[in-house]
XYZ file of C-alpha atoms in Angstrom:
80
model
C 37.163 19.517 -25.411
C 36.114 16.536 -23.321
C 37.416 16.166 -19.771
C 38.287 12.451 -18.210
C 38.463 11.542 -14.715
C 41.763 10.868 -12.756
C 41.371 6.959 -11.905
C 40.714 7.763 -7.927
C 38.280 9.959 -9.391
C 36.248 6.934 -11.065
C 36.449 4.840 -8.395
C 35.190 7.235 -5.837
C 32.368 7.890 -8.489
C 31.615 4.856 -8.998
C 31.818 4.044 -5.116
C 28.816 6.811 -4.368
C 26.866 5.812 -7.419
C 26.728 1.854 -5.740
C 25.943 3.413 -2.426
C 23.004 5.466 -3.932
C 21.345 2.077 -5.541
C 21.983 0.087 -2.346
C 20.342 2.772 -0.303
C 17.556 3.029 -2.353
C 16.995 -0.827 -2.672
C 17.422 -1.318 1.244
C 14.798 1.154 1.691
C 12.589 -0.026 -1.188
C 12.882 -3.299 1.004
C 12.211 -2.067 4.421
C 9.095 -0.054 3.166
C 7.588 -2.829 1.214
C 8.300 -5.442 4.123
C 6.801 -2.616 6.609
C 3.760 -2.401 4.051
C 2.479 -5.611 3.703
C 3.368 -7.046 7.549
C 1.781 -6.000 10.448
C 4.032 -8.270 12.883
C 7.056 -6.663 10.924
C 6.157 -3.328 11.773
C 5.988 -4.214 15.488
C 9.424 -5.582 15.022
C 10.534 -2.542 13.883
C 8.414 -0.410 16.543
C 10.885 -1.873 19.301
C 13.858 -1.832 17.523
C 13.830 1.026 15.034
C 11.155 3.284 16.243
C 12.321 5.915 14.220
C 11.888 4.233 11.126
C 8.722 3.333 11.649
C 7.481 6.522 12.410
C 8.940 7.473 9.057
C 6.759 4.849 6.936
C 3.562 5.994 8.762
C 4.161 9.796 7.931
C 4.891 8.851 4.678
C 1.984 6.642 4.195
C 0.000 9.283 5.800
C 1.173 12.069 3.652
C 0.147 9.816 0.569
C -3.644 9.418 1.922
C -3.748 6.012 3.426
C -5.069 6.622 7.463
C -5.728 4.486 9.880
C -2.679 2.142 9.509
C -0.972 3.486 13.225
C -4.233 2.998 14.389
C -4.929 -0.285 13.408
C -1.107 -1.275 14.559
C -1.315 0.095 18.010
C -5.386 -1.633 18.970
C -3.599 -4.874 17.776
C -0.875 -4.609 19.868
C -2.476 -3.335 22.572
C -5.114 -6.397 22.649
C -2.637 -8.533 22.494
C -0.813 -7.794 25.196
C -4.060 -8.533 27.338
């Protein structure tokens, strides 16, 4: 014996479900743009610091080094 949603029950359903792919698409995004652009992630290092701290440890924790590094002697040089 098969239960069927109420109609608010569908719609809040289906609500979460859209939230869920737009979440995962916006960060999909983000970490992809944050991957491949260097003067993106010091966008994001004055304005989101949080976040970017995020995509390092993660890049870290998947065995890539040196990226924080590499962001932080570029942006230090040029500043000078």
């Amino acid at each position: 014996m098969a239960r069927t949603m109420d109609p608010l029950g569908k719609k809040i359903f289906k609500g979460v479900v859209v939230d869920e792919l737009v979440g995962i698409f916006v960060a999909y995004f983000l970490f992809k743009k944050m991957n491949t652009s260097q003067d993106f992630r010091q966008t994001m290092s004055k304005k989101f610091p949080f976040l970017l701290e995020v995509y390092y440890k993660s890049i870290e924790h998947s065995g890539m080094y040196g990226i924080r590094e590499q962001d932080q002697e570029k942006w230090l040089n040029s500043k000078t």
